[in-house]
Short mmCIF file of C-alpha atoms in Angstrom, two decimals:
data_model
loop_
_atom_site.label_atom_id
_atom_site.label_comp_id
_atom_site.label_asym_id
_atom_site.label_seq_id
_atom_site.Cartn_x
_atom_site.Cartn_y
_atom_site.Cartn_z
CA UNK N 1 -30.99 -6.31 8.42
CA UNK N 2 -27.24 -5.05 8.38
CA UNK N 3 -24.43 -4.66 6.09
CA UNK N 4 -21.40 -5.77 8.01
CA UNK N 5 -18.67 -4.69 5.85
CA UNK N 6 -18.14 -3.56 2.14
CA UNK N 7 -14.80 -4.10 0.66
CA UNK N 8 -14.06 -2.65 -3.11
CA UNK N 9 -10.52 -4.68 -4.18
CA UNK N 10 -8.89 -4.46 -7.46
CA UNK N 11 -7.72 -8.14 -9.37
CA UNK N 12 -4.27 -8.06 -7.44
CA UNK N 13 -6.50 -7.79 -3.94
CA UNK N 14 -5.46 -4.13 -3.86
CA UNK N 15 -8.56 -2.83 -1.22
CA UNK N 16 -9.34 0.56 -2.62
CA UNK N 17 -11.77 0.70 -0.37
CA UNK N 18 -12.87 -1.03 3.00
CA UNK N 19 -15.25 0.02 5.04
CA UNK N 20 -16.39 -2.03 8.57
CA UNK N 21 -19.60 -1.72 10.14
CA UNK N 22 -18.85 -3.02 13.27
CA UNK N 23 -15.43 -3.15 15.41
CA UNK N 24 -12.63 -5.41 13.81
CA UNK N 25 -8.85 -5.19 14.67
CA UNK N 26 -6.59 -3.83 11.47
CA UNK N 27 -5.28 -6.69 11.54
CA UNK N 28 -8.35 -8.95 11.68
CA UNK N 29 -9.73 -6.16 8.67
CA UNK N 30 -6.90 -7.36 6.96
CA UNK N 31 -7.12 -11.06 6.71
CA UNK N 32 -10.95 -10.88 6.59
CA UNK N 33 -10.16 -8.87 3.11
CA UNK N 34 -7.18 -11.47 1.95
CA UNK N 35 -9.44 -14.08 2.46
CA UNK N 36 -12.85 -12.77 0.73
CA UNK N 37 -10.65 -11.47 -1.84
CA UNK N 38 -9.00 -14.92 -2.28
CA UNK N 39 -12.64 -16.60 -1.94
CA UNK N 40 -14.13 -14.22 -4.91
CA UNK N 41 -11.68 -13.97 -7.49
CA UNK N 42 -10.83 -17.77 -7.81
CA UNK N 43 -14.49 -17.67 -9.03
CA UNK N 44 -14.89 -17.56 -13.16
CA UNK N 45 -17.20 -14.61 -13.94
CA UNK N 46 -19.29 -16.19 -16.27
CA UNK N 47 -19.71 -19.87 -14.29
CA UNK N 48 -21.31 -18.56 -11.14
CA UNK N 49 -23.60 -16.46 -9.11
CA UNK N 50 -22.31 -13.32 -7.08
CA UNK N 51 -23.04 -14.94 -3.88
CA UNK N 52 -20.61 -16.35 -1.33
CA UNK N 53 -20.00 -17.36 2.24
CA UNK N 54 -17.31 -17.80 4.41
CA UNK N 55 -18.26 -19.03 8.05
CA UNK N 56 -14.91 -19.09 9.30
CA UNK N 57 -14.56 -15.41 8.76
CA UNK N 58 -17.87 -13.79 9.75
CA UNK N 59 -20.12 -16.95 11.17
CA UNK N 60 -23.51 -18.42 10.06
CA UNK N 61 -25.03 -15.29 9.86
CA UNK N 62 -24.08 -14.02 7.02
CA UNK N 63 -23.99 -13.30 3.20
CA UNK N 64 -21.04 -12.59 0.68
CA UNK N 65 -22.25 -10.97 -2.07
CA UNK N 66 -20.20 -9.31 -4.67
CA UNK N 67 -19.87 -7.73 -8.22
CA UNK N 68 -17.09 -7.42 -10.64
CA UNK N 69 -16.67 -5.01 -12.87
CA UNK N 70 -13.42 -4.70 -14.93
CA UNK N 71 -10.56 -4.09 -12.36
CA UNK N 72 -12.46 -3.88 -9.06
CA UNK N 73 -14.72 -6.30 -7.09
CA UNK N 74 -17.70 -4.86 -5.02
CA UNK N 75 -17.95 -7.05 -2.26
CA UNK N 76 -20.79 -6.32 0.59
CA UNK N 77 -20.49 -8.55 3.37
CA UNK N 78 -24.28 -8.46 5.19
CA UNK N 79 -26.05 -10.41 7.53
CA UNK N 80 -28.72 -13.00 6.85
CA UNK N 81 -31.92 -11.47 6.92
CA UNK N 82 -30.91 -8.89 4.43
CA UNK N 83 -31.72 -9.61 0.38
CA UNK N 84 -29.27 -11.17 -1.15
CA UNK N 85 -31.17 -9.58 -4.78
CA UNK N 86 -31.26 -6.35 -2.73
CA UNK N 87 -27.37 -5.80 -1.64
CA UNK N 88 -27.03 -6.81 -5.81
CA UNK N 89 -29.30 -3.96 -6.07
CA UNK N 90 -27.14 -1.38 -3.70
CA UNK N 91 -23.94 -2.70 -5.83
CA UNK N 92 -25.71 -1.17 -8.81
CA UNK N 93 -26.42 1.71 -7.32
CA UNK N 94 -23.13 2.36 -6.06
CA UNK N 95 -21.36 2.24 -8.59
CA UNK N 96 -24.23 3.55 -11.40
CA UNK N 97 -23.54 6.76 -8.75
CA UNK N 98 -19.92 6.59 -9.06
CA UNK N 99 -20.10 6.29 -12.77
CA UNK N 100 -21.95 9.38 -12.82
CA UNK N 101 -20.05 11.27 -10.52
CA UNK N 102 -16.69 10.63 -12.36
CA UNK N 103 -17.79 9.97 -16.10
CA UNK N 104 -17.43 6.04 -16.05
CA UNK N 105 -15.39 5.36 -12.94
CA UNK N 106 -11.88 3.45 -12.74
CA UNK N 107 -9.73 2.63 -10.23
CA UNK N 108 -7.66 5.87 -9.94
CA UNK N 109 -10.97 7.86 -9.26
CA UNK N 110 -11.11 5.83 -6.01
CA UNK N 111 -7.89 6.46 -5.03
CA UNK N 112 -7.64 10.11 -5.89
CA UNK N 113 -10.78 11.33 -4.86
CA UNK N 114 -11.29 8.76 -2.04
CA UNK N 115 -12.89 11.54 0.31
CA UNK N 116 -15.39 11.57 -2.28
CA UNK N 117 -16.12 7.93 -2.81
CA UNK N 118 -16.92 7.46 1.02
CA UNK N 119 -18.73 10.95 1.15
CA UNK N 120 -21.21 8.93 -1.79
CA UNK N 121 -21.38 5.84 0.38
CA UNK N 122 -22.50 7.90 3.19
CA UNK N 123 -25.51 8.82 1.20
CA UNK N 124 -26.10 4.73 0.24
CA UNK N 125 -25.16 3.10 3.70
CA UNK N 126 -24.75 4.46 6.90
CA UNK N 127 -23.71 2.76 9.97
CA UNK N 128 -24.70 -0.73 8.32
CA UNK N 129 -28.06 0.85 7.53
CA UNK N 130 -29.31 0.90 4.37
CA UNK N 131 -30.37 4.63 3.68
CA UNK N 132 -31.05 5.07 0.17
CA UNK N 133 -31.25 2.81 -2.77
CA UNK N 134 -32.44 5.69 -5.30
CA UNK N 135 -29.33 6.25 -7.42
CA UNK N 136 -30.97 9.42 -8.67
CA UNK N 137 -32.06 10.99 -5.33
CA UNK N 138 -28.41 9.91 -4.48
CA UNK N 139 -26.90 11.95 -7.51
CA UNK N 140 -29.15 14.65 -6.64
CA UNK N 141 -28.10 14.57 -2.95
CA UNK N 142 -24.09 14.63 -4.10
CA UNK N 143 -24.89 17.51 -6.88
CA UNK N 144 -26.40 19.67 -4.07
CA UNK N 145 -23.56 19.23 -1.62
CA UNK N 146 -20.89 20.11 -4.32
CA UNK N 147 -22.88 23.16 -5.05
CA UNK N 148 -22.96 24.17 -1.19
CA UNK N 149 -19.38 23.51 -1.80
CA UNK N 150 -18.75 25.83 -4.54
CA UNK N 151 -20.92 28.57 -3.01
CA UNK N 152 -18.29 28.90 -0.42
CA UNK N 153 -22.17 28.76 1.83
CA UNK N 154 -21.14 30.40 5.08
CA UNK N 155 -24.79 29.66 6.64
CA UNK N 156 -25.87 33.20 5.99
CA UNK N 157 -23.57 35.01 8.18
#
């Protein structure tokens, strides 16, 4: 099981985030994100499920799934023989550990503190790999690096 890309676009199809799992040309990273942005956000919110797929773009192999909450879409693009329910569940996580990390996230906290927002992935995904799906232990994680941080630690020399 693999996630191939995850894409976090605002309702213009701003990407405030994009992140690819696997090597695609900037230019190919770009219409793969016009595209599943176009594919997502023709979709009413209430009418249908979170799940998409576009075989043009990434083959048979594959899943679309995708969240929206207020001004950004969450959009993991995996392959099939990973959960559908369970990417959901990583969504949540995500950004239930952003929220916590910046008081109720928005937009501008992913474009000001961007180093952070892909430092917090790190902890979630990795390489494609799904490493934790614990948005406490994730939190937890985070809170002790920032304290590293502020402790100046110089690895006791």
């Amino acid at each position: 099981a693999m996630i191939k890309c995850i894409l976090v676009v605002n309702n213009q199809g701003k990407a405030r985030l994009v992140r690819f799992y696997y090597d695609v040309a900037a230019d190919r990273q770009k219409h793969i994100l016009q595209t599943v942005y176009r594919l997502v956000s023709t979709r009413a919110d209430e009418t249908c499920c979170c799940f998409a797929q576009a075989e043009q773009l990434f083959g048979e192999d594959h899943k679309i799934i995708y969240r929206h909450f207020a001004t950004l879409y969450f959009i993991f693009v995996a392959d099939s023989a990973e959960s559908e329910l369970g990417v959901l569940d990583l969504i949540q996580v995500f950004v239930q550990v952003l929220d916590s990390c910046f008081e109720n996230v928005c937009e501008l906290d992913l474009i000001y503190h961007f180093d952070r927002v892909n430092y917090i992935l790190d902890e979630i995904v990795m390489a494609g790999m799904v490493l934790e799906t614990n948005a406490d232990l994730v939190v937890q994680a985070i809170k002790e690096t920032k304290k590293l941080e502020s402790d100046g630690s110089s690895f006791g020399f």
